Amino acid sequence: MSLFITFEGIEGSGKSTQIALLAERLRARERTVLTTREPGGCTIADAVRTILLDARNTAMVPRAELLLYAAARAQHIEEVIRPALDSGTTVLCDRFADATLAYQGFGRGLDMKVIEELNGLATGGLAPDLTLLLDFPPEEGVQRALRRNDSRSGPNEDRFELESIAFHRRIREGYLELARREDRFRVVDARGSIDEVAGRIARAVDPVLAAGVRQ
Ligand code: TMP
């Protein structure tokens, strides 16, 4: 039985490490698992990702940014997420539509109603079964993400890390607000060791696996 789990949180909250660990744990239980991320996950959406995250693109206006995220998401769902779910795969996705509400809504101040409508268009109504919000202090998270990006080869993906700390605080508070609104969220304290956080995630995921919500 398929399951769609998304991970959200500010930069440097440890999502990619925890997604890899959860994938390993689920595979050990005989589940077929696909890990993917937004923006990205397929050739066209990866090309859009390069434009979105390029630190040289300082001229990008918030509305263009919003539409590019929506375009990448529509392609990713059609090409990757839906087919995987339809074939019974468990999909773990690093960020999804909630990120647009958090970043372009709470962060950039774009109209929430417009974002919700655009999310509806991009997702065709597909919603996660479970969303894990990795809650982490913005000051530490941004520093961690900048160090990680520095150590990587390839394009400079710092456009969001270079935003002010006030921007990242709005994102964190925005995510917590979204979590209060929707039952599918679990807020996970992302401070502490990798193993501690993985344990918290396991405790959040196991009841949903046992309940087998999708289909
Ligand atoms: P990441 O892969 O390092 O998390 O980078 C993705 C960046 O894009 C991150 O700064 C959050 C941002 N983002 C948005 O602003 N809106 C969105 O809808 C998504 C998916 C990501």
PDB file of C-alpha atoms and ligand atoms in Angstrom:
ATOM      1  CA  MET A   1       0.000   0.000   0.000  1.00  0.00           C
ATOM      2  CA  SER A   2       1.365   3.382  -0.979  1.00  0.00           C
ATOM      3  CA  LEU A   3       1.867   6.304   1.344  1.00  0.00           C
ATOM      4  CA  PHE A   4       2.841   9.898   0.626  1.00  0.00           C
ATOM      5  CA  ILE A   5       5.016  11.482   3.319  1.00  0.00           C
ATOM      6  CA  THR A   6       6.445  14.985   3.025  1.00  0.00           C
ATOM      7  CA  PHE A   7       9.198  16.642   5.052  1.00  0.00           C
ATOM      8  CA  GLU A   8       9.155  20.368   5.724  1.00  0.00           C
ATOM      9  CA  GLY A   9      11.281  22.787   7.718  1.00  0.00           C
ATOM     10  CA  ILE A  10      13.666  25.701   7.380  1.00  0.00           C
ATOM     11  CA  GLU A  11      17.084  25.411   5.707  1.00  0.00           C
ATOM     12  CA  GLY A  12      19.513  23.210   7.595  1.00  0.00           C
ATOM     13  CA  SER A  13      16.862  21.453   9.692  1.00  0.00           C
ATOM     14  CA  GLY A  14      18.274  18.049   8.703  1.00  0.00           C
ATOM     15  CA  LYS A  15      15.543  16.916   6.298  1.00  0.00           C
ATOM     16  CA  SER A  16      17.739  15.145   3.757  1.00  0.00           C
ATOM     17  CA  THR A  17      19.621  13.134   6.410  1.00  0.00           C
ATOM     18  CA  GLN A  18      16.361  12.078   8.044  1.00  0.00           C
ATOM     19  CA  ILE A  19      14.690  11.200   4.740  1.00  0.00           C
ATOM     20  CA  ALA A  20      17.576   8.853   3.909  1.00  0.00           C
ATOM     21  CA  LEU A  21      17.307   7.190   7.337  1.00  0.00           C
ATOM     22  CA  LEU A  22      13.543   6.765   7.132  1.00  0.00           C
ATOM     23  CA  ALA A  23      13.838   5.331   3.622  1.00  0.00           C
ATOM     24  CA  GLU A  24      16.350   2.769   4.896  1.00  0.00           C
ATOM     25  CA  ARG A  25      14.083   1.850   7.785  1.00  0.00           C
ATOM     26  CA  LEU A  26      11.021   1.412   5.568  1.00  0.00           C
ATOM     27  CA  ARG A  27      12.955  -0.639   3.004  1.00  0.00           C
ATOM     28  CA  ALA A  28      14.060  -2.945   5.813  1.00  0.00           C
ATOM     29  CA  ARG A  29      10.343  -3.545   6.344  1.00  0.00           C
ATOM     30  CA  GLU A  30       9.866  -4.635   2.731  1.00  0.00           C
ATOM     31  CA  ARG A  31       8.351  -1.374   1.521  1.00  0.00           C
ATOM     32  CA  THR A  32       9.214  -0.014  -1.907  1.00  0.00           C
ATOM     33  CA  VAL A  33      10.345   3.543  -1.284  1.00  0.00           C
ATOM     34  CA  LEU A  34      11.033   6.488  -3.559  1.00  0.00           C
ATOM     35  CA  THR A  35      12.813   9.556  -2.183  1.00  0.00           C
ATOM     36  CA  THR A  36      12.487  12.778  -4.109  1.00  0.00           C
ATOM     37  CA  ARG A  37      12.553  16.546  -3.539  1.00  0.00           C
ATOM     38  CA  GLU A  38      11.052  19.866  -4.555  1.00  0.00           C
ATOM     39  CA  PRO A  39      11.848  21.881  -6.464  1.00  0.00           C
ATOM     40  CA  GLY A  40      13.202  19.078  -8.655  1.00  0.00           C
ATOM     41  CA  GLY A  41      12.736  15.338  -8.917  1.00  0.00           C
ATOM     42  CA  CYS A  42      12.709  15.115 -12.728  1.00  0.00           C
ATOM     43  CA  THR A  43      14.588  16.736 -15.621  1.00  0.00           C
ATOM     44  CA  ILE A  44      12.246  19.670 -16.253  1.00  0.00           C
ATOM     45  CA  ALA A  45      11.732  20.465 -12.557  1.00  0.00           C
ATOM     46  CA  ASP A  46      15.496  20.198 -11.957  1.00  0.00           C
ATOM     47  CA  ALA A  47      16.035  22.810 -14.679  1.00  0.00           C
ATOM     48  CA  VAL A  48      13.501  25.077 -12.927  1.00  0.00           C
ATOM     49  CA  ARG A  49      15.320  24.415  -9.620  1.00  0.00           C
ATOM     50  CA  THR A  50      18.558  25.755 -11.082  1.00  0.00           C
ATOM     51  CA  ILE A  51      16.834  29.025 -12.001  1.00  0.00           C
ATOM     52  CA  LEU A  52      15.054  29.300  -8.636  1.00  0.00           C
ATOM     53  CA  LEU A  53      18.057  28.716  -6.391  1.00  0.00           C
ATOM     54  CA  ASP A  54      20.786  30.464  -8.392  1.00  0.00           C
ATOM     55  CA  ALA A  55      22.233  33.166  -6.105  1.00  0.00           C
ATOM     56  CA  ARG A  56      22.862  35.361  -9.206  1.00  0.00           C
ATOM     57  CA  ASN A  57      19.107  35.639  -9.827  1.00  0.00           C
ATOM     58  CA  THR A  58      18.636  38.551  -7.448  1.00  0.00           C
ATOM     59  CA  ALA A  59      16.198  40.215  -9.909  1.00  0.00           C
ATOM     60  CA  MET A  60      13.531  37.502  -9.585  1.00  0.00           C
ATOM     61  CA  VAL A  61      10.203  38.975  -8.467  1.00  0.00           C
ATOM     62  CA  PRO A  62       8.087  37.055  -5.905  1.00  0.00           C
ATOM     63  CA  ARG A  63       5.261  36.324  -8.400  1.00  0.00           C
ATOM     64  CA  ALA A  64       7.669  34.784 -10.898  1.00  0.00           C
ATOM     65  CA  GLU A  65       9.178  32.740  -8.077  1.00  0.00           C
ATOM     66  CA  LEU A  66       5.717  31.498  -7.048  1.00  0.00           C
ATOM     67  CA  LEU A  67       4.817  30.442 -10.590  1.00  0.00           C
ATOM     68  CA  LEU A  68       8.117  28.633 -11.118  1.00  0.00           C
ATOM     69  CA  TYR A  69       7.620  26.565  -7.946  1.00  0.00           C
ATOM     70  CA  ALA A  70       4.100  25.699  -9.108  1.00  0.00           C
ATOM     71  CA  ALA A  71       5.340  24.733 -12.586  1.00  0.00           C
ATOM     72  CA  ALA A  72       8.074  22.490 -11.172  1.00  0.00           C
ATOM     73  CA  ARG A  73       5.545  20.851  -8.830  1.00  0.00           C
ATOM     74  CA  ALA A  74       2.981  20.143 -11.560  1.00  0.00           C
ATOM     75  CA  GLN A  75       5.633  18.378 -13.664  1.00  0.00           C
ATOM     76  CA  HIS A  76       7.068  16.453 -10.710  1.00  0.00           C
ATOM     77  CA  ILE A  77       3.672  15.143  -9.623  1.00  0.00           C
ATOM     78  CA  GLU A  78       2.579  14.077 -13.085  1.00  0.00           C
ATOM     79  CA  GLU A  79       5.874  12.489 -14.030  1.00  0.00           C
ATOM     80  CA  VAL A  80       7.104  11.014 -10.750  1.00  0.00           C
ATOM     81  CA  ILE A  81       4.892  11.168  -7.650  1.00  0.00           C
ATOM     82  CA  ARG A  82       1.515  10.024  -9.018  1.00  0.00           C
ATOM     83  CA  PRO A  83       2.904   7.074 -10.995  1.00  0.00           C
ATOM     84  CA  ALA A  84       4.909   5.951  -7.938  1.00  0.00           C
ATOM     85  CA  LEU A  85       1.899   6.141  -5.618  1.00  0.00           C
ATOM     86  CA  ASP A  86      -0.251   4.353  -8.191  1.00  0.00           C
ATOM     87  CA  SER A  87       2.225   1.473  -8.278  1.00  0.00           C
ATOM     88  CA  GLY A  88       2.101   1.052  -4.489  1.00  0.00           C
ATOM     89  CA  THR A  89       5.353   2.853  -3.697  1.00  0.00           C
ATOM     90  CA  THR A  90       5.859   4.874  -0.524  1.00  0.00           C
ATOM     91  CA  VAL A  91       6.996   8.352  -1.559  1.00  0.00           C
ATOM     92  CA  LEU A  92       9.158  10.470   0.762  1.00  0.00           C
ATOM     93  CA  CYS A  93       9.350  14.010  -0.564  1.00  0.00           C
ATOM     94  CA  ASP A  94      11.704  16.740   0.688  1.00  0.00           C
ATOM     95  CA  ARG A  95       9.299  19.735   0.670  1.00  0.00           C
ATOM     96  CA  PHE A  96       5.935  20.027  -1.100  1.00  0.00           C
ATOM     97  CA  ALA A  97       3.037  22.498  -1.417  1.00  0.00           C
ATOM     98  CA  ASP A  98       3.298  23.606   2.243  1.00  0.00           C
ATOM     99  CA  ALA A  99       6.722  25.065   1.406  1.00  0.00           C
ATOM    100  CA  THR A 100       5.043  27.482  -0.997  1.00  0.00           C
ATOM    101  CA  LEU A 101       2.634  28.643   1.707  1.00  0.00           C
ATOM    102  CA  ALA A 102       5.542  29.012   4.155  1.00  0.00           C
ATOM    103  CA  TYR A 103       8.097  30.702   1.858  1.00  0.00           C
ATOM    104  CA  GLN A 104       6.076  32.608  -0.738  1.00  0.00           C
ATOM    105  CA  GLY A 105       3.139  33.247   1.645  1.00  0.00           C
ATOM    106  CA  PHE A 106       4.516  33.821   5.155  1.00  0.00           C
ATOM    107  CA  GLY A 107       8.009  34.663   3.889  1.00  0.00           C
ATOM    108  CA  ARG A 108       7.397  36.883   0.851  1.00  0.00           C
ATOM    109  CA  GLY A 109       3.926  38.069   1.845  1.00  0.00           C
ATOM    110  CA  LEU A 110       2.069  36.920  -1.292  1.00  0.00           C
ATOM    111  CA  ASP A 111      -1.687  36.389  -1.007  1.00  0.00           C
ATOM    112  CA  MET A 112      -2.428  33.084   0.761  1.00  0.00           C
ATOM    113  CA  LYS A 113      -5.680  32.496  -1.139  1.00  0.00           C
ATOM    114  CA  VAL A 114      -3.887  32.840  -4.484  1.00  0.00           C
ATOM    115  CA  ILE A 115      -1.190  30.409  -3.314  1.00  0.00           C
ATOM    116  CA  GLU A 116      -3.804  27.899  -2.165  1.00  0.00           C
ATOM    117  CA  GLU A 117      -5.511  28.069  -5.551  1.00  0.00           C
ATOM    118  CA  LEU A 118      -2.241  27.715  -7.401  1.00  0.00           C
ATOM    119  CA  ASN A 119      -1.245  24.782  -5.178  1.00  0.00           C
ATOM    120  CA  GLY A 120      -4.581  23.176  -6.065  1.00  0.00           C
ATOM    121  CA  LEU A 121      -3.848  23.619  -9.762  1.00  0.00           C
ATOM    122  CA  ALA A 122      -0.294  22.292  -9.465  1.00  0.00           C
ATOM    123  CA  THR A 123      -1.144  19.283  -7.292  1.00  0.00           C
ATOM    124  CA  GLY A 124      -4.475  18.369  -8.894  1.00  0.00           C
ATOM    125  CA  GLY A 125      -5.668  17.855  -5.317  1.00  0.00           C
ATOM    126  CA  LEU A 126      -2.902  15.462  -4.278  1.00  0.00           C
ATOM    127  CA  ALA A 127      -2.163  15.955  -0.556  1.00  0.00           C
ATOM    128  CA  PRO A 128       0.344  14.157   1.683  1.00  0.00           C
ATOM    129  CA  ASP A 129      -0.888  11.472   4.084  1.00  0.00           C
ATOM    130  CA  LEU A 130       1.610  12.713   6.634  1.00  0.00           C
ATOM    131  CA  THR A 131       3.780  15.831   6.861  1.00  0.00           C
ATOM    132  CA  LEU A 132       6.762  15.863   9.212  1.00  0.00           C
ATOM    133  CA  LEU A 133       7.727  19.400  10.176  1.00  0.00           C
ATOM    134  CA  LEU A 134      11.323  19.380  11.408  1.00  0.00           C
ATOM    135  CA  ASP A 135      11.356  22.343  13.742  1.00  0.00           C
ATOM    136  CA  PHE A 136      14.778  23.935  14.182  1.00  0.00           C
ATOM    137  CA  PRO A 137      16.151  27.364  15.279  1.00  0.00           C
ATOM    138  CA  PRO A 138      16.584  29.563  12.153  1.00  0.00           C
ATOM    139  CA  GLU A 139      19.940  31.059  13.241  1.00  0.00           C
ATOM    140  CA  GLU A 140      21.587  27.624  13.483  1.00  0.00           C
ATOM    141  CA  GLY A 141      19.801  26.187  10.452  1.00  0.00           C
ATOM    142  CA  VAL A 142      20.881  28.901   8.033  1.00  0.00           C
ATOM    143  CA  GLN A 143      24.531  28.684   9.167  1.00  0.00           C
ATOM    144  CA  ARG A 144      24.442  24.916   8.709  1.00  0.00           C
ATOM    145  CA  ALA A 145      22.927  25.202   5.218  1.00  0.00           C
ATOM    146  CA  LEU A 146      25.496  27.811   4.094  1.00  0.00           C
ATOM    147  CA  ARG A 147      28.377  25.577   5.254  1.00  0.00           C
ATOM    148  CA  ARG A 148      26.855  22.599   3.431  1.00  0.00           C
ATOM    149  CA  ASN A 149      26.376  24.540   0.179  1.00  0.00           C
ATOM    150  CA  ASP A 150      29.985  25.830   0.374  1.00  0.00           C
ATOM    151  CA  SER A 151      31.327  22.297   0.556  1.00  0.00           C
ATOM    152  CA  ARG A 152      29.391  21.185  -2.555  1.00  0.00           C
ATOM    153  CA  SER A 153      30.517  21.392  -6.125  1.00  0.00           C
ATOM    154  CA  GLY A 154      28.080  22.542  -8.833  1.00  0.00           C
ATOM    155  CA  PRO A 155      25.870  25.619  -9.026  1.00  0.00           C
ATOM    156  CA  ASN A 156      25.648  28.003  -6.093  1.00  0.00           C
ATOM    157  CA  GLU A 157      22.201  27.317  -4.542  1.00  0.00           C
ATOM    158  CA  ASP A 158      22.381  30.010  -1.841  1.00  0.00           C
ATOM    159  CA  ARG A 159      19.604  32.383  -3.000  1.00  0.00           C
ATOM    160  CA  PHE A 160      17.342  31.581  -0.022  1.00  0.00           C
ATOM    161  CA  GLU A 161      20.095  31.093   2.554  1.00  0.00           C
ATOM    162  CA  LEU A 162      21.196  34.671   1.811  1.00  0.00           C
ATOM    163  CA  GLU A 163      17.809  36.062   2.924  1.00  0.00           C
ATOM    164  CA  SER A 164      17.630  37.850   6.300  1.00  0.00           C
ATOM    165  CA  ILE A 165      17.188  35.984   9.544  1.00  0.00           C
ATOM    166  CA  ALA A 166      13.800  37.746   9.934  1.00  0.00           C
ATOM    167  CA  PHE A 167      12.692  36.025   6.707  1.00  0.00           C
ATOM    168  CA  HIS A 168      13.648  32.597   8.085  1.00  0.00           C
ATOM    169  CA  ARG A 169      11.887  33.344  11.391  1.00  0.00           C
ATOM    170  CA  ARG A 170       8.689  34.111   9.452  1.00  0.00           C
ATOM    171  CA  ILE A 171       9.044  30.790   7.628  1.00  0.00           C
ATOM    172  CA  ARG A 172       9.442  28.865  10.869  1.00  0.00           C
ATOM    173  CA  GLU A 173       6.446  30.566  12.499  1.00  0.00           C
ATOM    174  CA  GLY A 174       4.465  30.087   9.274  1.00  0.00           C
ATOM    175  CA  TYR A 175       5.150  26.358   9.251  1.00  0.00           C
ATOM    176  CA  LEU A 176       4.084  26.070  12.902  1.00  0.00           C
ATOM    177  CA  GLU A 177       0.865  27.898  12.031  1.00  0.00           C
ATOM    178  CA  LEU A 178       0.184  25.481   9.131  1.00  0.00           C
ATOM    179  CA  ALA A 179       0.836  22.549  11.493  1.00  0.00           C
ATOM    180  CA  ARG A 180      -1.784  23.880  13.899  1.00  0.00           C
ATOM    181  CA  ARG A 181      -4.335  24.037  11.062  1.00  0.00           C
ATOM    182  CA  GLU A 182      -3.979  20.544   9.580  1.00  0.00           C
ATOM    183  CA  ASP A 183      -4.137  17.131  11.242  1.00  0.00           C
ATOM    184  CA  ARG A 184      -1.709  15.523   8.806  1.00  0.00           C
ATOM    185  CA  PHE A 185       1.215  17.476  10.371  1.00  0.00           C
ATOM    186  CA  ARG A 186       3.521  16.167  13.108  1.00  0.00           C
ATOM    187  CA  VAL A 187       5.944  18.701  14.558  1.00  0.00           C
ATOM    188  CA  VAL A 188       9.279  17.008  15.271  1.00  0.00           C
ATOM    189  CA  ASP A 189      11.925  18.717  17.417  1.00  0.00           C
ATOM    190  CA  ALA A 190      14.954  18.626  15.083  1.00  0.00           C
ATOM    191  CA  ARG A 191      17.507  19.588  17.745  1.00  0.00           C
ATOM    192  CA  GLY A 192      19.789  16.923  19.212  1.00  0.00           C
ATOM    193  CA  SER A 193      21.641  14.025  17.600  1.00  0.00           C
ATOM    194  CA  ILE A 194      20.708  12.452  14.256  1.00  0.00           C
ATOM    195  CA  ASP A 195      19.619   9.297  16.111  1.00  0.00           C
ATOM    196  CA  GLU A 196      17.447  11.207  18.558  1.00  0.00           C
ATOM    197  CA  VAL A 197      15.626  12.981  15.744  1.00  0.00           C
ATOM    198  CA  ALA A 198      15.292   9.700  13.781  1.00  0.00           C
ATOM    199  CA  GLY A 199      13.675   8.151  16.869  1.00  0.00           C
ATOM    200  CA  ARG A 200      11.154  10.988  17.083  1.00  0.00           C
ATOM    201  CA  ILE A 201      10.341  10.561  13.398  1.00  0.00           C
ATOM    202  CA  ALA A 202       9.887   6.807  13.797  1.00  0.00           C
ATOM    203  CA  ARG A 203       7.415   7.422  16.622  1.00  0.00           C
ATOM    204  CA  ALA A 204       5.455   9.823  14.397  1.00  0.00           C
ATOM    205  CA  VAL A 205       5.466   7.554  11.336  1.00  0.00           C
ATOM    206  CA  ASP A 206       4.751   4.141  12.854  1.00  0.00           C
ATOM    207  CA  PRO A 207       1.113   4.762  13.828  1.00  0.00           C
ATOM    208  CA  VAL A 208       0.384   6.057  10.306  1.00  0.00           C
ATOM    209  CA  LEU A 209       2.019   2.975   8.752  1.00  0.00           C
ATOM    210  CA  ALA A 210      -0.032   0.770  11.036  1.00  0.00           C
ATOM    211  CA  ALA A 211      -3.235   2.606  10.120  1.00  0.00           C
ATOM    212  CA  GLY A 212      -2.447   2.379   6.368  1.00  0.00           C
ATOM    213  CA  VAL A 213      -4.328   5.495   5.389  1.00  0.00           C
ATOM    214  CA  ARG A 214      -4.049   5.586   1.568  1.00  0.00           C
ATOM    215  CA  GLN A 215      -6.384   3.572  -0.757  1.00  0.00           C
TER     216      GLN A 215
HETATM  217  P1  TMP B   1      16.456  22.877  -0.527  1.00  0.00           P
HETATM  218  O1  TMP B   1      16.358  21.792  -1.534  1.00  0.00           O
HETATM  219  O2  TMP B   1      17.832  23.174  -0.082  1.00  0.00           O
HETATM  220  O3  TMP B   1      15.477  22.705   0.584  1.00  0.00           O
HETATM  221  O4  TMP B   1      16.099  24.233  -1.305  1.00  0.00           O
HETATM  222  C1  TMP B   1      14.875  24.554  -1.742  1.00  0.00           C
HETATM  223  C2  TMP B   1      14.667  26.029  -1.457  1.00  0.00           C
HETATM  224  O5  TMP B   1      13.483  26.455  -2.116  1.00  0.00           O
HETATM  225  C3  TMP B   1      14.483  26.330   0.009  1.00  0.00           C
HETATM  226  O6  TMP B   1      15.131  27.541   0.321  1.00  0.00           O
HETATM  227  C4  TMP B   1      13.006  26.530   0.146  1.00  0.00           C
HETATM  228  C5  TMP B   1      12.592  27.044  -1.187  1.00  0.00           C
HETATM  229  N1  TMP B   1      11.222  26.687  -1.573  1.00  0.00           N
HETATM  230  C6  TMP B   1      10.264  27.687  -1.714  1.00  0.00           C
HETATM  231  O7  TMP B   1      10.551  28.849  -1.483  1.00  0.00           O
HETATM  232  N2  TMP B   1       9.000  27.336  -2.118  1.00  0.00           N
HETATM  233  C7  TMP B   1       8.662  26.048  -2.417  1.00  0.00           C
HETATM  234  O8  TMP B   1       7.504  25.780  -2.804  1.00  0.00           O
HETATM  235  C8  TMP B   1       9.669  25.016  -2.292  1.00  0.00           C
HETATM  236  C9  TMP B   1       9.337  23.594  -2.621  1.00  0.00           C
HETATM  237  C10 TMP B   1      10.938  25.385  -1.861  1.00  0.00           C
END
